[in-house]
């Protein structure tokens, strides 16, 4: 069972991801609605995995991921993005994201990404 931090500015998306993660045997240890909160939560909770939205207020997901990986090079981050952001997805992968999933989410795609990144 892995511990997971979910980061998305949309409450509905956090709820959806939490349900998928928990129904598949993992534990959501925290939620954040912007990149700055994600960094703070990561430091405190030290989750096994972060599911992070890219487009958020205060600090976007790409910047937050940069800071998290800078502090913890072993951090496992899966980026969540809207369709049609291929350039941003490539930036995320180059910056250290382990995988990405596109919105609207396909349950099996999220689970595949989680299992691949954790194995």
Short mmCIF file of C-alpha atoms in Angstrom, two decimals:
data_model
loop_
_atom_site.label_atom_id
_atom_site.label_comp_id
_atom_site.label_asym_id
_atom_site.label_seq_id
_atom_site.Cartn_x
_atom_site.Cartn_y
_atom_site.Cartn_z
CA UNK A 1 0.00 0.00 0.00
CA UNK A 2 1.45 3.33 -1.07
CA UNK A 3 0.81 6.73 0.48
CA UNK A 4 -0.39 9.37 -1.97
CA UNK A 5 -0.62 13.18 -1.99
CA UNK A 6 -3.27 14.54 -4.37
CA UNK A 7 -2.80 18.07 -5.71
CA UNK A 8 -5.49 19.78 -7.79
CA UNK A 9 -7.26 23.12 -7.48
CA UNK A 10 -10.61 21.50 -8.33
CA UNK A 11 -12.31 19.81 -5.37
CA UNK A 12 -14.18 17.45 -7.70
CA UNK A 13 -10.91 16.24 -9.27
CA UNK A 14 -9.36 15.63 -5.86
CA UNK A 15 -12.43 13.65 -4.81
CA UNK A 16 -12.36 11.60 -8.03
CA UNK A 17 -8.66 10.80 -7.71
CA UNK A 18 -9.00 9.98 -4.02
CA UNK A 19 -11.79 7.50 -4.73
CA UNK A 20 -9.75 5.77 -7.48
CA UNK A 21 -6.60 5.64 -5.35
CA UNK A 22 -8.32 4.35 -2.20
CA UNK A 23 -10.47 1.78 -4.01
CA UNK A 24 -7.24 0.26 -5.25
CA UNK A 25 -5.57 -0.26 -1.91
CA UNK A 26 -3.52 2.90 -1.54
CA UNK A 27 -3.88 5.55 1.15
CA UNK A 28 -4.39 9.26 0.45
CA UNK A 29 -2.41 11.00 3.19
CA UNK A 30 -3.07 14.56 2.05
CA UNK A 31 -4.63 16.92 -0.45
CA UNK A 32 -3.53 20.33 -1.67
CA UNK A 33 -5.18 22.84 -3.97
CA UNK A 34 -2.11 24.67 -5.27
CA UNK A 35 1.58 24.08 -5.84
CA UNK A 36 2.75 25.97 -2.77
CA UNK A 37 0.57 23.84 -0.49
CA UNK A 38 1.80 20.75 -2.35
CA UNK A 39 5.41 21.52 -1.41
CA UNK A 40 4.48 22.09 2.23
CA UNK A 41 2.40 18.89 2.39
CA UNK A 42 5.16 16.90 0.70
CA UNK A 43 7.73 18.03 3.27
CA UNK A 44 5.48 17.06 6.16
CA UNK A 45 3.86 13.88 4.82
CA UNK A 46 6.68 12.39 2.71
CA UNK A 47 4.25 10.43 0.50
CA UNK A 48 5.34 7.58 -1.77
CA UNK A 49 3.65 9.26 -4.73
CA UNK A 50 2.23 12.64 -5.76
CA UNK A 51 -0.60 13.07 -8.27
CA UNK A 52 -0.22 16.71 -9.37
CA UNK A 53 -2.30 18.94 -11.61
CA UNK A 54 -0.30 21.28 -13.83
CA UNK A 55 -2.56 24.33 -14.05
CA UNK A 56 -3.18 25.75 -10.56
CA UNK A 57 -3.17 29.13 -8.81
CA UNK A 58 -0.37 30.43 -6.55
CA UNK A 59 2.26 28.02 -7.94
CA UNK A 60 1.66 25.74 -10.91
CA UNK A 61 2.32 22.01 -10.85
CA UNK A 62 5.48 22.16 -12.96
CA UNK A 63 7.12 24.70 -10.62
CA UNK A 64 5.98 22.77 -7.53
CA UNK A 65 7.34 19.52 -8.96
CA UNK A 66 10.70 21.21 -9.66
CA UNK A 67 10.96 22.26 -6.01
CA UNK A 68 9.86 18.88 -4.66
CA UNK A 69 12.38 16.98 -6.82
CA UNK A 70 15.10 19.48 -5.95
CA UNK A 71 14.55 18.72 -2.26
CA UNK A 72 13.95 14.99 -2.79
CA UNK A 73 15.44 13.61 -6.02
CA UNK A 74 13.71 10.27 -5.35
CA UNK A 75 10.22 11.87 -5.35
CA UNK A 76 7.70 10.12 -7.57
CA UNK A 77 5.34 12.58 -9.27
CA UNK A 78 2.63 11.81 -11.82
CA UNK A 79 1.40 14.95 -13.58
CA UNK A 80 -2.26 15.42 -14.49
CA UNK A 81 -3.05 17.58 -17.50
CA UNK A 82 -5.88 18.61 -19.77
CA UNK A 83 -5.81 17.22 -23.28
CA UNK A 84 -3.77 19.16 -25.81
CA UNK A 85 -0.89 20.24 -23.56
CA UNK A 86 1.76 18.06 -25.19
CA UNK A 87 4.48 20.71 -24.88
CA UNK A 88 3.84 21.10 -21.16
CA UNK A 89 3.76 17.32 -20.69
CA UNK A 90 7.20 17.06 -22.32
CA UNK A 91 8.51 19.80 -20.01
CA UNK A 92 7.19 17.83 -17.03
CA UNK A 93 8.82 14.57 -18.13
CA UNK A 94 12.11 16.35 -18.81
CA UNK A 95 11.87 17.97 -15.37
CA UNK A 96 11.47 14.64 -13.60
CA UNK A 97 7.82 13.59 -13.69
CA UNK A 98 7.59 9.81 -13.72
CA UNK A 99 4.40 9.73 -15.83
CA UNK A 100 1.35 11.77 -16.75
CA UNK A 101 -2.38 11.22 -17.14
CA UNK A 102 -4.81 13.34 -19.11
CA UNK A 103 -8.14 14.76 -18.03
CA UNK A 104 -10.86 13.66 -18.22
CA UNK A 105 -9.40 10.72 -16.33
CA UNK A 106 -9.72 7.13 -17.44
CA UNK A 107 -9.64 5.04 -14.28
CA UNK A 108 -7.46 2.29 -15.78
CA UNK A 109 -4.94 4.85 -17.07
CA UNK A 110 -4.49 6.33 -13.59
CA UNK A 111 -4.09 2.89 -12.03
CA UNK A 112 -1.61 1.81 -14.73
CA UNK A 113 0.46 4.93 -14.14
CA UNK A 114 0.44 4.46 -10.35
CA UNK A 115 1.47 0.81 -10.57
CA UNK A 116 4.19 1.53 -13.15
CA UNK A 117 5.68 4.38 -11.13
CA UNK A 118 5.61 2.46 -7.84
CA UNK A 119 7.11 -0.74 -9.22
#
